Amino acid sequence: MFLPDLRLACDSCDLNTFDMSGSCRTNAANMSSWKRCLLAIFFGSAQQIWDANLTSQRFDLKNLRREAVRQHHAWRGFGVEHVIPASGDSFAYQWQSDLHFCALHDILLKDGGIMAGSDRENNQKDLRGSLTYVPAGADVRGWSDLADRPNSYVAIYFDPVALNEELGRRFPDDGRVRLYFRDPEVSANLRRFSILLTHADGADDLFAETLGLMTVLNLQRTTAEPPVGHPALARGALARVVDYVEAHLGDQVSLEDLAAAAGLSRYHFNRAFKAASGESPYQYVLRRRIETAQSLLAKQGSSVEQVAAAVGFRNASYFQKMFKARVGLNPSDVARLSR
């Protein structure tokens, strides 16, 4: 299985190293159906904020000889999943949903085929590095006989109705399935999600939400209508966001939280905040956490672990990594030099 460079950076977040905790790890053998897994993705992990209609979804993995490992997480409007099937396994599948779906494959087949609607079966076997995009309502079915190697894929599922208004763009309604195409930006973003799900030790939801919206925008870019112009965030709205961040530095702050404080959608807020402040929301929150941590470390009686928790980091090791990247010193060194 591929292991991408952990130093990939998101264009809007400027993050060079990242991890994330809180992903849901489940095993296919413990699920009654694929639909149950999707319900867990879109309702359980997303704290039931996302009210997507899942009634038309079906994705059946038939005749699995061994269990697959799945890791998934969701935010409002989209969910991501990383799947590792057993080496050399065989299965059939069918997919039709009211959600859009895009997967990045690291898969090599001994044999297999996929059909979209009434199109001719595609029997490509080396799927490594390729993408499959299935829009809402499209019918895809196929079968796979996996090669004896580590195979995996990472996928994003998203609700076009929930995101069209927020992004100020619409996906075309032509229902065109794209099989085994390549796009460097979409692939890079999905690889980042693969890292987030498989190396979960600390990054927050703010980065992941931004990355998800950027992935959807990249999928839209060749066919979408021109976006609506977005001015800089108004002074009053910016002040509300700053106050919210200061009051919640010790909490897990999401992009949706900040957008709500400003009274905007996540996408519009992300652009407007950067236009007003010169920083992305993620950069700003991270900077304020590190600056506050420096002040706390200068006070006697606070351990590195206590300071990390006080400024919203989920574990001390991730805090130390991010602190040194920004300050150039370890937190313990700053504490020692301040006393």
Coordinates of C-alpha atoms in Angstrom, one line a residue:
M1 CA 0.0 0.0 0.0
F2 CA 1.3 3.4 -0.8
L3 CA 2.5 5.7 2.0
P4 CA 2.4 9.3 0.7
D5 CA 4.8 12.0 1.9
L6 CA 3.5 13.3 5.2
R7 CA 4.8 16.7 4.4
L8 CA 2.1 17.4 1.8
A9 CA 0.6 20.8 2.2
C10 CA -3.0 22.1 1.6
D11 CA -3.0 25.2 -0.5
S12 CA -5.5 27.0 1.7
C13 CA -4.2 25.7 5.0
D14 CA -0.4 25.8 4.6
L15 CA 0.1 22.7 6.8
N16 CA 3.3 20.8 6.3
T17 CA 2.7 18.0 8.7
F18 CA -0.6 16.7 10.0
D19 CA -2.4 13.9 11.8
M20 CA -6.0 13.4 13.1
S21 CA -7.7 11.5 15.8
G22 CA -11.3 10.6 16.2
S23 CA -11.6 8.5 13.1
C24 CA -13.9 5.5 13.3
R25 CA -12.2 2.2 12.8
T26 CA -14.6 -0.6 12.0
N27 CA -14.3 -4.1 10.5
A28 CA -16.4 -5.3 7.6
A29 CA -17.2 -8.6 9.4
N30 CA -19.0 -6.7 12.2
M31 CA -21.4 -4.9 9.9
S32 CA -24.7 -6.3 8.7
S33 CA -24.3 -4.4 5.3
W34 CA -22.5 -1.7 3.4
K35 CA -25.4 0.6 4.1
R36 CA -24.9 0.2 7.8
C37 CA -21.3 1.4 7.3
L38 CA -22.4 4.4 5.3
L39 CA -25.0 5.3 8.0
A40 CA -22.2 5.2 10.5
I41 CA -20.1 7.5 8.3
F42 CA -22.7 10.1 7.6
F43 CA -24.6 10.2 10.9
G44 CA -22.4 8.8 13.7
S45 CA -19.1 10.5 13.1
A46 CA -20.7 13.8 11.9
Q47 CA -22.7 14.1 15.1
Q48 CA -25.9 13.9 13.1
I49 CA -25.5 17.4 11.7
W50 CA -25.6 16.2 8.1
D51 CA -29.2 15.3 7.2
A52 CA -28.4 13.6 3.9
N53 CA -31.1 11.3 2.3
L54 CA -29.5 7.9 2.2
T55 CA -32.6 5.9 1.2
S56 CA -31.5 5.3 -2.4
Q57 CA -28.0 4.1 -1.6
R58 CA -26.8 0.6 -2.1
F59 CA -23.3 -0.7 -2.4
D60 CA -23.0 -4.5 -2.0
L61 CA -19.7 -6.3 -1.6
K62 CA -20.7 -9.9 -2.5
N63 CA -18.8 -13.1 -1.9
L64 CA -16.0 -11.7 0.2
R65 CA -13.8 -14.5 1.4
R66 CA -12.1 -12.5 4.1
E67 CA -12.8 -9.3 6.0
A68 CA -11.8 -5.8 4.8
V69 CA -10.6 -3.0 7.2
R70 CA -12.4 0.3 7.0
Q71 CA -11.6 3.6 8.6
H72 CA -13.9 6.5 8.1
H73 CA -14.9 10.0 9.3
A74 CA -17.5 12.5 8.3
W75 CA -18.3 16.2 8.4
R76 CA -21.4 18.1 7.4
G77 CA -21.9 17.5 3.7
F78 CA -19.2 14.9 3.1
G79 CA -17.6 11.8 4.5
V80 CA -14.3 10.0 3.7
E81 CA -13.3 6.4 4.0
H82 CA -10.1 4.4 3.6
V83 CA -10.6 0.7 2.8
I84 CA -8.0 -2.1 2.8
P85 CA -9.5 -5.4 1.4
A86 CA -7.7 -8.7 2.1
S87 CA -4.9 -9.4 -0.3
G88 CA -6.0 -11.7 -3.2
D89 CA -9.7 -11.5 -2.3
S90 CA -12.5 -11.5 -4.8
F91 CA -15.9 -9.8 -4.7
A92 CA -18.7 -8.3 -6.8
Y93 CA -20.3 -4.9 -6.1
Q94 CA -23.1 -2.5 -7.1
W95 CA -23.4 1.2 -6.3
Q96 CA -26.2 3.7 -6.8
S97 CA -26.8 6.6 -4.5
D98 CA -28.0 10.2 -4.1
L99 CA -24.5 11.1 -3.1
H100 CA -21.5 11.9 -5.3
F101 CA -18.6 9.5 -5.0
C102 CA -14.9 9.8 -5.9
A103 CA -12.3 7.2 -5.1
L104 CA -8.5 7.1 -5.5
H105 CA -7.3 3.5 -6.2
D106 CA -4.1 1.8 -5.1
I107 CA -5.4 -1.5 -6.6
L108 CA -4.0 -4.1 -8.9
L109 CA -6.3 -6.8 -10.3
K110 CA -5.7 -10.3 -11.5
D111 CA -9.0 -9.9 -13.4
G112 CA -12.1 -7.7 -13.1
G113 CA -14.6 -5.5 -14.8
I114 CA -16.8 -2.5 -14.2
M115 CA -19.9 -1.2 -16.0
A116 CA -21.5 2.2 -15.8
G117 CA -25.2 2.1 -16.9
S118 CA -25.4 0.5 -20.3
D119 CA -21.7 1.2 -21.2
R120 CA -19.4 -1.6 -22.3
E121 CA -17.5 -3.3 -19.5
N122 CA -14.1 -1.8 -18.6
N123 CA -11.5 -4.5 -17.9
Q124 CA -8.5 -2.4 -16.9
K125 CA -6.4 -4.2 -14.3
D126 CA -3.8 -1.7 -13.1
L127 CA -5.8 0.9 -11.2
R128 CA -3.0 2.3 -9.2
G129 CA -3.1 6.1 -9.0
S130 CA -6.4 6.3 -11.0
L131 CA -9.7 7.9 -9.9
T132 CA -13.3 6.9 -10.3
Y133 CA -16.1 9.5 -10.1
V134 CA -19.7 8.4 -9.8
P135 CA -22.3 11.2 -9.7
A136 CA -25.5 10.9 -7.7
G137 CA -28.1 8.6 -9.4
A138 CA -25.6 6.8 -11.6
D139 CA -25.6 3.0 -11.6
V140 CA -22.2 1.2 -11.4
R141 CA -21.6 -2.5 -11.0
G142 CA -18.7 -4.8 -11.4
W143 CA -16.4 -7.5 -10.0
S144 CA -12.8 -7.7 -8.8
D145 CA -10.2 -10.5 -8.4
L146 CA -7.5 -8.7 -6.4
A147 CA -3.8 -9.3 -7.0
D148 CA -1.7 -10.8 -4.1
R149 CA -0.4 -7.4 -2.9
P150 CA -1.5 -4.7 -0.4
N151 CA -4.5 -3.1 -2.1
S152 CA -6.5 -0.1 -0.9
Y153 CA -8.6 2.9 -1.9
V154 CA -9.7 6.2 -0.3
A155 CA -13.0 7.7 -1.2
I156 CA -15.0 10.9 -0.6
Y157 CA -18.8 10.8 -0.5
F158 CA -20.6 14.2 -0.7
D159 CA -24.1 15.6 -0.9
P160 CA -24.3 17.9 -3.9
V161 CA -27.5 19.5 -2.6
A162 CA -25.9 20.4 0.7
L163 CA -22.7 21.8 -0.9
N164 CA -24.0 23.5 -4.0
E165 CA -25.4 26.5 -2.2
E166 CA -22.4 26.7 0.2
L167 CA -19.8 26.7 -2.5
G168 CA -21.7 28.9 -4.9
R169 CA -21.4 26.3 -7.7
R170 CA -23.4 23.5 -9.1
F171 CA -22.3 20.1 -10.4
P172 CA -23.6 19.3 -13.9
D173 CA -26.7 17.0 -14.0
D174 CA -25.5 14.9 -16.9
G175 CA -24.9 11.8 -14.7
R176 CA -21.6 11.0 -16.5
V177 CA -19.4 8.4 -14.7
R178 CA -15.7 8.8 -15.1
L179 CA -13.7 5.6 -14.8
Y180 CA -10.0 5.4 -14.1
F181 CA -9.0 9.0 -14.9
R182 CA -6.2 11.0 -13.4
D183 CA -6.1 14.4 -11.8
P184 CA -3.1 15.4 -9.7
E185 CA -4.9 17.9 -7.4
V186 CA -7.8 15.5 -6.5
S187 CA -5.4 12.7 -6.1
A188 CA -3.2 14.7 -3.7
N189 CA -6.1 15.7 -1.6
L190 CA -7.4 12.2 -1.3
R191 CA -3.9 11.0 -0.3
R192 CA -4.0 13.6 2.4
F193 CA -7.3 12.2 3.7
S194 CA -5.7 8.7 3.6
I195 CA -3.0 9.9 5.9
L196 CA -5.5 11.6 8.2
L197 CA -7.5 8.4 8.6
T198 CA -4.5 6.0 8.9
H199 CA -2.2 8.2 11.0
A200 CA -4.7 9.5 13.6
D201 CA -2.8 11.2 16.4
G202 CA -3.9 14.8 16.8
A203 CA -4.9 17.3 14.1
D204 CA -8.3 18.9 14.4
D205 CA -11.4 19.1 12.2
L206 CA -10.7 22.6 10.9
F207 CA -8.0 21.2 8.5
A208 CA -10.1 18.3 7.4
E209 CA -13.2 20.4 6.6
T210 CA -11.1 22.8 4.5
L211 CA -9.5 19.9 2.7
G212 CA -12.9 18.3 2.0
L213 CA -14.2 21.5 0.5
M214 CA -11.1 21.9 -1.6
T215 CA -11.4 18.4 -2.9
V216 CA -15.0 19.0 -3.9
L217 CA -14.0 22.2 -5.6
N218 CA -11.3 20.5 -7.5
L219 CA -13.8 17.9 -8.8
Q220 CA -16.0 20.8 -9.9
R221 CA -13.5 23.0 -11.6
T222 CA -13.7 21.9 -15.2
T223 CA -17.6 22.0 -15.5
A224 CA -18.8 24.3 -12.7
E225 CA -20.4 27.6 -13.2
P226 CA -18.3 30.7 -12.3
P227 CA -18.2 31.2 -8.6
V228 CA -19.9 34.2 -7.0
G229 CA -17.4 36.9 -5.9
H230 CA -16.6 36.9 -2.2
P231 CA -15.5 40.2 -0.5
A232 CA -13.4 40.3 2.6
L233 CA -15.0 39.5 6.0
A234 CA -16.7 42.6 7.5
R235 CA -15.0 44.1 10.6
G236 CA -17.8 43.1 12.9
A237 CA -17.9 39.5 11.7
L238 CA -14.1 39.3 12.0
A239 CA -14.3 40.6 15.6
R240 CA -16.9 37.9 16.4
V241 CA -14.6 35.2 15.0
V242 CA -11.6 36.5 16.9
D243 CA -13.6 36.5 20.1
Y244 CA -14.9 33.0 19.5
V245 CA -11.4 31.7 18.9
E246 CA -10.1 33.3 22.1
A247 CA -12.9 31.8 24.1
H248 CA -12.4 28.3 22.7
L249 CA -8.7 27.9 22.3
G250 CA -8.9 24.9 24.6
D251 CA -11.7 23.3 22.6
Q252 CA -11.8 21.5 19.2
V253 CA -12.7 24.4 16.9
S254 CA -14.2 23.4 13.5
L255 CA -14.5 25.4 10.3
E256 CA -18.3 25.2 10.7
D257 CA -18.0 26.8 14.2
L258 CA -16.1 29.7 12.9
A259 CA -18.3 30.2 9.9
A260 CA -21.4 30.2 12.1
A261 CA -19.8 33.0 14.3
A262 CA -19.4 35.0 11.1
G263 CA -22.8 34.2 9.7
L264 CA -21.4 32.6 6.5
S265 CA -21.1 29.2 4.8
R266 CA -17.8 27.4 5.4
Y267 CA -16.6 28.0 1.9
H268 CA -17.5 31.7 1.8
F269 CA -16.1 32.2 5.3
N270 CA -12.8 30.6 4.4
R271 CA -12.2 32.9 1.5
A272 CA -13.6 36.0 3.3
F273 CA -11.5 35.4 6.4
K274 CA -8.3 35.1 4.4
A275 CA -9.0 38.2 2.4
A276 CA -9.6 40.1 5.6
S277 CA -6.7 38.7 7.8
G278 CA -4.1 37.4 5.3
E279 CA -4.3 34.0 7.0
S280 CA -6.5 31.0 6.5
P281 CA -8.7 30.2 9.5
Y282 CA -6.5 27.2 10.2
Q283 CA -3.3 29.3 10.2
Y284 CA -4.9 31.9 12.5
V285 CA -6.2 29.4 15.1
L286 CA -2.9 27.5 15.1
R287 CA -0.9 30.7 15.5
R288 CA -3.1 31.8 18.5
R289 CA -2.7 28.4 20.1
I290 CA 1.1 28.5 19.8
E291 CA 1.3 32.1 21.1
T292 CA -1.0 31.3 24.1
A293 CA 1.1 28.2 24.8
Q294 CA 4.3 30.3 24.9
S295 CA 2.7 32.5 27.6
L296 CA 1.6 29.5 29.6
L297 CA 5.0 27.8 29.4
A298 CA 6.6 30.9 30.9
K299 CA 4.5 30.4 34.1
Q300 CA 5.8 28.0 36.7
G301 CA 3.8 24.9 37.5
S302 CA 2.4 24.0 34.1
S303 CA 3.7 20.9 32.4
V304 CA 4.0 20.5 28.6
E305 CA 1.0 18.1 28.7
Q306 CA -1.1 20.6 30.6
V307 CA -0.3 23.4 28.3
A308 CA -1.0 21.3 25.2
A309 CA -4.5 20.5 26.6
A310 CA -5.1 24.1 27.6
V311 CA -4.6 25.3 24.0
G312 CA -6.7 22.6 22.3
F313 CA -4.2 20.0 21.2
R314 CA -5.3 16.4 21.5
N315 CA -2.0 15.0 22.5
A316 CA 1.4 16.4 23.7
S317 CA 3.5 14.8 20.9
Y318 CA 1.5 16.6 18.2
F319 CA 1.7 19.8 20.2
Q320 CA 5.4 19.6 20.5
K321 CA 5.8 18.9 16.8
M322 CA 3.7 21.9 15.8
F323 CA 5.2 24.2 18.5
K324 CA 8.8 23.5 17.3
A325 CA 7.8 24.0 13.7
R326 CA 6.5 27.5 14.5
V327 CA 8.8 28.7 17.3
G328 CA 12.0 26.8 16.5
L329 CA 12.4 25.5 20.0
N330 CA 10.9 22.6 22.0
P331 CA 8.2 23.6 24.5
S332 CA 10.3 22.3 27.4
D333 CA 13.2 24.6 26.2
V334 CA 10.9 27.6 26.2
A335 CA 9.7 26.8 29.7
R336 CA 13.3 26.3 31.0
L337 CA 14.5 29.6 29.4
S338 CA 11.6 31.6 30.8
R339 CA 12.4 30.6 34.5

